[in-house]
mmCIF file of C-alpha atoms in Angstrom:
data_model
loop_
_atom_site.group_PDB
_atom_site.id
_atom_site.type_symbol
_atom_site.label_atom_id
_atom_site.label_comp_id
_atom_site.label_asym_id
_atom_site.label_seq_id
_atom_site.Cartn_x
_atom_site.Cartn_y
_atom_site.Cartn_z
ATOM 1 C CA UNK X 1 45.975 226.504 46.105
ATOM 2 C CA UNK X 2 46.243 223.282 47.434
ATOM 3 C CA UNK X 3 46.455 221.832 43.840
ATOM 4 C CA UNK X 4 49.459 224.078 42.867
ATOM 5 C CA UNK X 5 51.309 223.188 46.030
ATOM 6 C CA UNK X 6 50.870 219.197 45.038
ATOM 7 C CA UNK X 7 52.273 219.762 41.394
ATOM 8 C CA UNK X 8 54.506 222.378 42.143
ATOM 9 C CA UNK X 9 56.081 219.054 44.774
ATOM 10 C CA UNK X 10 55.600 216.727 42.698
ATOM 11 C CA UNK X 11 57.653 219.015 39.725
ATOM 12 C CA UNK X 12 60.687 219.810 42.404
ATOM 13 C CA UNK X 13 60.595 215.996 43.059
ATOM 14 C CA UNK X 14 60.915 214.795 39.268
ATOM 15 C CA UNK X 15 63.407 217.849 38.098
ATOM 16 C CA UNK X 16 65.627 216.186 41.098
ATOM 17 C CA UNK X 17 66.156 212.994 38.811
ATOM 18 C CA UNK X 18 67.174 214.867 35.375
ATOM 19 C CA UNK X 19 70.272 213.860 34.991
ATOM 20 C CA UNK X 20 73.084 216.445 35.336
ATOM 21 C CA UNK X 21 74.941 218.420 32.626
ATOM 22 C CA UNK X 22 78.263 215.901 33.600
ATOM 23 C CA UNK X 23 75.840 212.732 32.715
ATOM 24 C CA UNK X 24 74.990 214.115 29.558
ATOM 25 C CA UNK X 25 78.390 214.711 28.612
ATOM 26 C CA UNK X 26 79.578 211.558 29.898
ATOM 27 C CA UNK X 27 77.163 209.577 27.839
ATOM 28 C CA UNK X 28 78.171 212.029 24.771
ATOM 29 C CA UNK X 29 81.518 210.432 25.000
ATOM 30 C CA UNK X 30 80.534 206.551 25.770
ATOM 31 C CA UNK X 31 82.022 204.188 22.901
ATOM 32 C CA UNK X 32 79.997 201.639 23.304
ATOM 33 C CA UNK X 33 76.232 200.238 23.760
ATOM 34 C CA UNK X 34 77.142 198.892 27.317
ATOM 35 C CA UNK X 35 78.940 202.118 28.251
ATOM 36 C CA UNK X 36 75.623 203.918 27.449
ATOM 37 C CA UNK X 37 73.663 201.229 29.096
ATOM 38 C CA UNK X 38 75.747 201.453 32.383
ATOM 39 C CA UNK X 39 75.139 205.353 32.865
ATOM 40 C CA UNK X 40 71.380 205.193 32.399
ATOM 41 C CA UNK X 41 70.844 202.268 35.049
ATOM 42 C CA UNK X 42 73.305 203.825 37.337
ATOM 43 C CA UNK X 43 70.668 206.723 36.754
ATOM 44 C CA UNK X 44 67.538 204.370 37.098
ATOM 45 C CA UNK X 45 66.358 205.766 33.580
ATOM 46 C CA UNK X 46 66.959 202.191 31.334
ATOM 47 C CA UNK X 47 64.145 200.810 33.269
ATOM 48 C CA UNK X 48 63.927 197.617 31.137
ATOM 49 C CA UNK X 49 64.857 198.880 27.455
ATOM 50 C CA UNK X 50 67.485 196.819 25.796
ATOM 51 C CA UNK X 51 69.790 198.614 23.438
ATOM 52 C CA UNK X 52 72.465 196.716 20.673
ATOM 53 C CA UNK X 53 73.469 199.752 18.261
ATOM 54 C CA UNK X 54 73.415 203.171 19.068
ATOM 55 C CA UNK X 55 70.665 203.838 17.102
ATOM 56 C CA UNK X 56 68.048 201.545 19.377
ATOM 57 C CA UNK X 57 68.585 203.988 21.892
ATOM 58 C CA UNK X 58 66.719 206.508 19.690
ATOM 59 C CA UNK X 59 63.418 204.154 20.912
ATOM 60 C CA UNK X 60 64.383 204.972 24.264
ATOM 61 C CA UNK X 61 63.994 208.624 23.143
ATOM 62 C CA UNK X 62 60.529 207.828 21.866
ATOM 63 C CA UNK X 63 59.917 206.319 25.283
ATOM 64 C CA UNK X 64 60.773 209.380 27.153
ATOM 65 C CA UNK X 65 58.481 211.814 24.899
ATOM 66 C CA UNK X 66 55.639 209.109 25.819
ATOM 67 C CA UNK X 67 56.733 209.047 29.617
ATOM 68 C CA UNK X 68 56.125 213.053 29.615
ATOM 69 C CA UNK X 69 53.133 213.066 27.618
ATOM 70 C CA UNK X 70 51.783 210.709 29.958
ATOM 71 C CA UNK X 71 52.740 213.172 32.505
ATOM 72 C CA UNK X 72 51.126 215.985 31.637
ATOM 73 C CA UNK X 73 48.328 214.512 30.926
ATOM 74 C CA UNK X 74 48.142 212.726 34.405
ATOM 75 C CA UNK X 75 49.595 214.902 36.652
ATOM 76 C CA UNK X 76 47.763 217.742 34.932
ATOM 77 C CA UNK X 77 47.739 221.304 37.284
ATOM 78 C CA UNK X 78 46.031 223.044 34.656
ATOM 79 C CA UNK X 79 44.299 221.477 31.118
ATOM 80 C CA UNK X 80 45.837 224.516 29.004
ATOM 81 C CA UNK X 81 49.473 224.430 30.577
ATOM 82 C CA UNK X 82 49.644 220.409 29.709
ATOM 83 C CA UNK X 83 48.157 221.521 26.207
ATOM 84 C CA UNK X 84 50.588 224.400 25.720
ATOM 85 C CA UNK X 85 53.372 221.925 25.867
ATOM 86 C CA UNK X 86 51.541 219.109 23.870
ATOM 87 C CA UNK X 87 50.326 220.875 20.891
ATOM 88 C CA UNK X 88 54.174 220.332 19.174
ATOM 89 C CA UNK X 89 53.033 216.658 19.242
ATOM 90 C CA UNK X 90 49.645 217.350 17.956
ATOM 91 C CA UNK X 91 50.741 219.213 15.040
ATOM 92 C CA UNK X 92 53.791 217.795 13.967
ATOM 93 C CA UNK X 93 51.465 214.356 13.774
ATOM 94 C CA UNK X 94 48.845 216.363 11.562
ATOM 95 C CA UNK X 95 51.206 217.929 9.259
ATOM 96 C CA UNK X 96 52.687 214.249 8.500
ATOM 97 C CA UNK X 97 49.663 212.769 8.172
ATOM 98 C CA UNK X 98 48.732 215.830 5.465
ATOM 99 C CA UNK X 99 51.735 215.083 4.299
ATOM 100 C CA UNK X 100 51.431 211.489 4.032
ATOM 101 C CA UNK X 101 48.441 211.339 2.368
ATOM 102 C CA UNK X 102 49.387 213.933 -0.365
ATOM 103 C CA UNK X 103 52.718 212.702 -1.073
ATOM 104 C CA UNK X 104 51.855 209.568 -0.520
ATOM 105 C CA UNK X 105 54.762 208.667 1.242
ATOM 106 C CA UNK X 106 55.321 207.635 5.065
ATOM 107 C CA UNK X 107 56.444 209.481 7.730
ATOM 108 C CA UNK X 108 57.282 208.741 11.057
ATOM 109 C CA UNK X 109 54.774 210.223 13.740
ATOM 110 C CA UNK X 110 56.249 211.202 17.498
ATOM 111 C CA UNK X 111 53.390 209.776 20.729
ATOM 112 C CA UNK X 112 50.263 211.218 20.699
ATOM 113 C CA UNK X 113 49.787 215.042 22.428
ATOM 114 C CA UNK X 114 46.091 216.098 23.391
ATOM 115 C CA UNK X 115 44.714 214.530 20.540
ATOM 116 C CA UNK X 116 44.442 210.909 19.110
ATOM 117 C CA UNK X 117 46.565 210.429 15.930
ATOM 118 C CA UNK X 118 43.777 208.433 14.575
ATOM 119 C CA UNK X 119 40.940 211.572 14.906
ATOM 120 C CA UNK X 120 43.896 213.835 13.241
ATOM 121 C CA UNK X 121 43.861 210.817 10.414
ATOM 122 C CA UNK X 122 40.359 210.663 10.404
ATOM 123 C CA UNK X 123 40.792 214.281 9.721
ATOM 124 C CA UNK X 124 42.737 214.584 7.458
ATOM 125 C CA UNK X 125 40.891 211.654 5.079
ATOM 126 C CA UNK X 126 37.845 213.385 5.971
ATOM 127 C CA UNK X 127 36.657 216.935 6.024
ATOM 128 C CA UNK X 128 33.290 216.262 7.695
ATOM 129 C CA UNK X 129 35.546 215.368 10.649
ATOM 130 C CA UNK X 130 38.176 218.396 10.645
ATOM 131 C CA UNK X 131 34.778 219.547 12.484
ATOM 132 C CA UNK X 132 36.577 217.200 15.355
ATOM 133 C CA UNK X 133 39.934 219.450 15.091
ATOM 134 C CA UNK X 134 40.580 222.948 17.006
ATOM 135 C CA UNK X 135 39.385 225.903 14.116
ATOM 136 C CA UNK X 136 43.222 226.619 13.907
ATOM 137 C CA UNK X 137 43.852 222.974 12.849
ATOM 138 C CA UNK X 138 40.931 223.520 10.372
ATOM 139 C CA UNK X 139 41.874 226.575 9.266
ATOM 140 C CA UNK X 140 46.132 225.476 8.547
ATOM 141 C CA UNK X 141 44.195 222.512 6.146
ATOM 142 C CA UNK X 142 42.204 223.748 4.571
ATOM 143 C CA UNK X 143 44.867 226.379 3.497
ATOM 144 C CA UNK X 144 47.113 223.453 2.721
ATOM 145 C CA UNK X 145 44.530 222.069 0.538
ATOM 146 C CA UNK X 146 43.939 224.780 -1.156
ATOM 147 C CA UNK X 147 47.675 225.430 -2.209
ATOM 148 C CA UNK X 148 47.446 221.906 -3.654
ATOM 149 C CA UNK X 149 44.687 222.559 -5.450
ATOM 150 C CA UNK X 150 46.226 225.672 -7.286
ATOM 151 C CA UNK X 151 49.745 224.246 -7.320
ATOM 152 C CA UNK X 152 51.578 226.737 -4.899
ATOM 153 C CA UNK X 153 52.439 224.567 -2.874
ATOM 154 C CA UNK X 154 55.890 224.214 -1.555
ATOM 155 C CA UNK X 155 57.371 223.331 1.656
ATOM 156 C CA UNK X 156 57.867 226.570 3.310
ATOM 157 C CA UNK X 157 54.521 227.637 3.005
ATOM 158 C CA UNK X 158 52.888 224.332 4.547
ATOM 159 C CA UNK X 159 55.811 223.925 7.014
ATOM 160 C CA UNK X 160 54.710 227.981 8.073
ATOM 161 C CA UNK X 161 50.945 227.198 7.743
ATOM 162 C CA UNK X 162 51.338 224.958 10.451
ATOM 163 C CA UNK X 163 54.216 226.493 12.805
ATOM 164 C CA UNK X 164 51.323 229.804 12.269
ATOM 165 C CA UNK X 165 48.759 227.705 13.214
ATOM 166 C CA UNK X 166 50.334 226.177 16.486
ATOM 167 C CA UNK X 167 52.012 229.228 17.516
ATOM 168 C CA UNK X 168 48.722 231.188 17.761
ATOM 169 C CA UNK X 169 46.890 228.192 20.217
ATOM 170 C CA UNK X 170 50.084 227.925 21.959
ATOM 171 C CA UNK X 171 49.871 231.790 22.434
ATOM 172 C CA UNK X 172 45.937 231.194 23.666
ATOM 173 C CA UNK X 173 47.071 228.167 25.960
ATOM 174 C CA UNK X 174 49.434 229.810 27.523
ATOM 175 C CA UNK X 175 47.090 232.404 28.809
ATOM 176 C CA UNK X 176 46.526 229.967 31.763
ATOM 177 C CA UNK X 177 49.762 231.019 33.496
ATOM 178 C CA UNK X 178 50.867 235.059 33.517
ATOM 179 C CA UNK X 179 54.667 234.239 33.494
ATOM 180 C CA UNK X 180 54.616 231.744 30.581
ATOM 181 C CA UNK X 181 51.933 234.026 28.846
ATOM 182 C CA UNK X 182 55.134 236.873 28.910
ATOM 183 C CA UNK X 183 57.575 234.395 28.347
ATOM 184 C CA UNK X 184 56.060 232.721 25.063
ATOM 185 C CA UNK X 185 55.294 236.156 24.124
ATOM 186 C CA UNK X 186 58.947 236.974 24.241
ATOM 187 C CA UNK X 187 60.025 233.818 22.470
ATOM 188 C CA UNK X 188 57.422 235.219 19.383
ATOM 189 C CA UNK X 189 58.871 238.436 19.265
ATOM 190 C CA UNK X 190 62.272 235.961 18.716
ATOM 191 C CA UNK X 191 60.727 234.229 16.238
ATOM 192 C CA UNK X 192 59.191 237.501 14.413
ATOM 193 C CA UNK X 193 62.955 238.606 14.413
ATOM 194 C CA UNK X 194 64.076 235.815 12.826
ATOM 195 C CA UNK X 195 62.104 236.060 9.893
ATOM 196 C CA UNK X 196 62.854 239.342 9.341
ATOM 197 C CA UNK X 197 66.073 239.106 8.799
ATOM 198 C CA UNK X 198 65.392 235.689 6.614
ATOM 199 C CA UNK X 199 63.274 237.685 4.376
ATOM 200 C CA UNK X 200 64.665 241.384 4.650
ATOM 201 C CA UNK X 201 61.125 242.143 3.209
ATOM 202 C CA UNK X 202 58.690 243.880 4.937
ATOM 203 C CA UNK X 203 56.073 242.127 2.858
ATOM 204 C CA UNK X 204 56.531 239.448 2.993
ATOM 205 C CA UNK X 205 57.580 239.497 6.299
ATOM 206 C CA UNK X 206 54.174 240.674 7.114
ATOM 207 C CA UNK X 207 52.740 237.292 5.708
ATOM 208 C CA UNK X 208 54.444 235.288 7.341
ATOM 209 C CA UNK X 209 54.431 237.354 10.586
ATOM 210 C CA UNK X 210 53.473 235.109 13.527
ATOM 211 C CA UNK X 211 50.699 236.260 16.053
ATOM 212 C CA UNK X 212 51.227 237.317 19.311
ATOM 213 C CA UNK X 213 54.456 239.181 20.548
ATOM 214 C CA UNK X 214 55.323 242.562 21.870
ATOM 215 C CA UNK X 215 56.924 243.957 19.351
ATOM 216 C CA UNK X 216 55.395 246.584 16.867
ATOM 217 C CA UNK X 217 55.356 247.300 12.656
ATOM 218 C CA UNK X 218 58.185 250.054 13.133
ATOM 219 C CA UNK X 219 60.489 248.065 14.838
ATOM 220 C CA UNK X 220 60.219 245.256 12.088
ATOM 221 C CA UNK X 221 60.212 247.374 9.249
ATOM 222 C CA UNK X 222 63.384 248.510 10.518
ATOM 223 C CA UNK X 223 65.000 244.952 10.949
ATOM 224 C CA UNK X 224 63.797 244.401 7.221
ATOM 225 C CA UNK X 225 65.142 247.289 5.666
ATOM 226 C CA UNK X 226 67.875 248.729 7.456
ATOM 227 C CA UNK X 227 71.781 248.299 6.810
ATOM 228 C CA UNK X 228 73.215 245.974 9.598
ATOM 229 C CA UNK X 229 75.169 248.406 11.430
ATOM 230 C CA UNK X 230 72.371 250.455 11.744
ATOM 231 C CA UNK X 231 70.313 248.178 13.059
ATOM 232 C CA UNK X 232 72.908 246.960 15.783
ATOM 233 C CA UNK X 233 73.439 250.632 16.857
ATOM 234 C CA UNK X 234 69.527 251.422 17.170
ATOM 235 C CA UNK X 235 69.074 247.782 18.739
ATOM 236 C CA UNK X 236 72.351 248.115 21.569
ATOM 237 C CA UNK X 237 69.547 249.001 24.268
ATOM 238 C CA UNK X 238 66.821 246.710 23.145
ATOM 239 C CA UNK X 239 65.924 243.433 25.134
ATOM 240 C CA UNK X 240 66.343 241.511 22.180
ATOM 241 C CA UNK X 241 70.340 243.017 21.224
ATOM 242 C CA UNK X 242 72.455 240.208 21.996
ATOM 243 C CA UNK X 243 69.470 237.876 19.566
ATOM 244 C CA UNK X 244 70.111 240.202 16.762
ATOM 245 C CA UNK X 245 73.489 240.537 17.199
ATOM 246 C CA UNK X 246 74.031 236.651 17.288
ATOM 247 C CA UNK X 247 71.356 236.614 13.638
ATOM 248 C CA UNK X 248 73.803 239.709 11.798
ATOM 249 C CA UNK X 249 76.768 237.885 12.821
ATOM 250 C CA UNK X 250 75.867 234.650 11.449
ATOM 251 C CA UNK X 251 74.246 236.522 8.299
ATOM 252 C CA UNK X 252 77.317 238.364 7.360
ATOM 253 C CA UNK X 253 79.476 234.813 7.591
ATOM 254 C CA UNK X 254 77.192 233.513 5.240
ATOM 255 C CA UNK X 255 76.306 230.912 8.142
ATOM 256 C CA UNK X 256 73.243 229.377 9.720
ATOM 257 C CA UNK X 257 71.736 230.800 12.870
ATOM 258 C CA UNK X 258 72.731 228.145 15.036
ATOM 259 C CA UNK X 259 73.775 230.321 17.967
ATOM 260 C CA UNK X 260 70.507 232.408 17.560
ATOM 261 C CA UNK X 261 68.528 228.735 17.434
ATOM 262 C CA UNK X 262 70.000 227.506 20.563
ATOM 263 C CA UNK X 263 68.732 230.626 22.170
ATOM 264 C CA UNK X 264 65.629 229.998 21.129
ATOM 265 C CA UNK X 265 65.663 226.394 22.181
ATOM 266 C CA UNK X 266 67.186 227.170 25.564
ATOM 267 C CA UNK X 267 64.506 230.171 26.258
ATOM 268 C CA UNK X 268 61.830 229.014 27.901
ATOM 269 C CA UNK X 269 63.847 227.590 30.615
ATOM 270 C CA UNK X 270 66.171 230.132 31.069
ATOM 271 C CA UNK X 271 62.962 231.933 31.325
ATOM 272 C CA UNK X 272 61.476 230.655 34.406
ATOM 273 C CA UNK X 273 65.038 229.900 35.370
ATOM 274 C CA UNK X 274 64.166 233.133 37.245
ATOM 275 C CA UNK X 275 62.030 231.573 39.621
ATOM 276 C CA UNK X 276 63.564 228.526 40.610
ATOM 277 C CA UNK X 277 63.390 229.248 44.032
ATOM 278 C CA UNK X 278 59.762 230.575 43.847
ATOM 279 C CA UNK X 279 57.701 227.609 44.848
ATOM 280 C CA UNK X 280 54.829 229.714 44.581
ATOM 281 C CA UNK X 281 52.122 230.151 41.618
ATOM 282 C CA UNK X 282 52.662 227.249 38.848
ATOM 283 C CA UNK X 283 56.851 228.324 38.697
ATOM 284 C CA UNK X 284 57.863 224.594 39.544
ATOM 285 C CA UNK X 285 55.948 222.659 37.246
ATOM 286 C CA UNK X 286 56.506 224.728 34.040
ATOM 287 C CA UNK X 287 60.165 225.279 34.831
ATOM 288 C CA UNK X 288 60.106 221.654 35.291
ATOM 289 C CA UNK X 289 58.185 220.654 31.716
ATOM 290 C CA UNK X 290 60.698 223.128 29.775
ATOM 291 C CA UNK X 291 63.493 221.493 31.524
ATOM 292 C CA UNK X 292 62.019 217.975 31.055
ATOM 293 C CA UNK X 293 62.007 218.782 27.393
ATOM 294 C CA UNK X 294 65.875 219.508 27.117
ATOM 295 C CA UNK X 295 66.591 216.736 28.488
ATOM 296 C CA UNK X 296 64.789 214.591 25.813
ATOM 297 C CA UNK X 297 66.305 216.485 23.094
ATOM 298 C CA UNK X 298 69.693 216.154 24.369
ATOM 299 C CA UNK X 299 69.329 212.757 24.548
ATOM 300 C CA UNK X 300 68.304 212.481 21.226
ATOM 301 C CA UNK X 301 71.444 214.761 20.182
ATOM 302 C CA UNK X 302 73.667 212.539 21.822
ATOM 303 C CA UNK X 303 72.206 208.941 20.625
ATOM 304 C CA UNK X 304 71.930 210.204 16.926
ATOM 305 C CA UNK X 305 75.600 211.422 17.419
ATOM 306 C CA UNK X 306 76.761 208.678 18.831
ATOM 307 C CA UNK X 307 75.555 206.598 15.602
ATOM 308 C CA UNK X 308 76.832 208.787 13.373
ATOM 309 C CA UNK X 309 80.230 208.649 14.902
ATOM 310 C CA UNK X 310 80.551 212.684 15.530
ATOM 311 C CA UNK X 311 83.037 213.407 18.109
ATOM 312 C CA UNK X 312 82.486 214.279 22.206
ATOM 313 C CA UNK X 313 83.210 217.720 21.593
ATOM 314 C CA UNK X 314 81.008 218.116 18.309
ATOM 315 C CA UNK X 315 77.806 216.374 20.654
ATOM 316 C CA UNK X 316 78.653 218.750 23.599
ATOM 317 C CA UNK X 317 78.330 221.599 21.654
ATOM 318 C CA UNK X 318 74.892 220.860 20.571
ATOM 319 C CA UNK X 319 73.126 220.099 23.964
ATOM 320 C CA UNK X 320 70.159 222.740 25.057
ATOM 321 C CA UNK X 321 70.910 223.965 28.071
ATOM 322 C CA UNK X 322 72.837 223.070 31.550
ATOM 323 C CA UNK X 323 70.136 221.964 33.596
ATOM 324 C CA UNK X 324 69.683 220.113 36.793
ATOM 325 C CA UNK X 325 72.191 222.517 38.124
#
């Protein structure tokens, strides 16, 4: 108990320096390094970096993802919470290194997660040490491998092999905590609706079905093969309506699912947004580690924006939730 109480502080105490939704959209609209420069240190985030282009500041991103790796690994309340929200890192680093050493082409790798880039490399040069690797990271290569070897191999189904792969210990890690057990269950039942209406195929839905999730074989065989209105009208009471509502709209415009994807990147913290006054259990520090997250992301929106010269209202749009609020 008296272990939750110190993080659950400690959480309340960092979420108090995020910076606020007006920041974010002041910096979205800065027009210059120094402009950009003069927020952050008004904020005490700079801390030191030097920026001359717009696009420097995406090392100050890089930064950030370290500072909160370092976090959770240091001010760690529980081992599988910090790994729930470190396996991204982990696997995004193994499937470029795969990658990388099939293609034989670079890519660039994001700060180390749970585990050390150079065991994944060792890894992934050496299949005596996948031994090293959780069985799910051994499992996604050697599928990977094997699609090589018979020439299947495309994109998609490494890209899923992986996402598959870290969903499921994601799902296992997030055991730890009850709430973020039902909320990442949730967010996979999101993600399981998703692909059904990418494939509109119950078999191949089925393959590339993720694990975990509420949701049961009726209910998806019905996304897959019934008309749209049909499915909004059997849907209208469902949890999950204004999700599929947001996918059929977008499908029947012939668009992406952008509004469905910020939904999905926005969920976890509108999740525990719930129990933002609950300083009991682990609330705090998760809440604060999904909000922590945003924030990175929308600074990374707005830098790469900023570069590419899109307008305030065009970055705006594109942040992940109003947090700090």
């Amino acid at each position: 108990m008296a272990n939750n109480i110190y993080y659950n502080s400690r959480a309340k105490a960092l979420e108090a320096k995020l910076l606020s939704f007006e920041t974010l959209t002041s910096l979205a609209n800065c027009k210059t390094v120094l402009q950009v420069s003069k927020i952050l240190n008004d904020n005490n985030f700079l801390k030191g970096f030097e920026a001359k282009t717009f696009s420097d500041f995406l090392g100050f991103v890089l930064r950030e993802q370290e500072d909160f790796l370092k976090f959770l690994k240091k001010e760690m309340l529980d081992e599988d919470i910090s790994r729930f929200f470190c396996l991204k890192f982990d696997y995004f680093n193994l499937e470029c290194l795969f990658l990388e050493k099939k293609l034989a082409k670079p890519f660039d790798l994001l700060p180390e997660g749970m585990i050390l880039i150079s065991t994944l490399k060792d890894a992934v040069e050496n299949k005596d040490k996948q031994k090293l690797l959780p069985a799910e990271m051994q499992q996604a290569l050697l599928f990977c491998e094997n699609l090589f070897k018979t020439q299947k191999e495309t994109g998609f189904l490494i890209d899923t092999t992986f996402k598959k792969a870290l969903y499921k210990q994601m799902l296992q890690a997030s055991k730890a905590d009850r709430a973020l057990f039902d909320c990442f269950n949730a967010f996979l039942d999101l993600k399981n609706i998703e692909l059904c209406f990418c494939f509109r195929n119950t078999k191949l839905f089925q393959e590339a079905r993720l694990l975990g999730g509420t949701l049961k074989d009726d209910f998806f065989e019905m996304l897959c093969q019934k008309p749209f209105d049909v499915i909004l009208q059997n849907t209208k009471n469902s949890s999950y309506a204004v999700a599929i509502k947001l996918i059929v709209e977008a499908t029947e415009q012939n668009k992406p699912f952008l509004k469905f994807e910020f939904l999905l990147d926005c969920f976890g913290q509108a999740f525990f947004d719930e129990f933002k006054f609950n300083s009991s259990k682990n609330y705090a520090y998760i809440r604060y580690c999904f909000l922590r997250q945003n924030e990175i992301a929308n600074l990374k929106t707005i830098f790469e924006g900023l570069e590419a010269k899109r307008s305030h209202k065009k970055i705006c749009e594109e942040l992940r939730g109003i947090y700090a609020k």
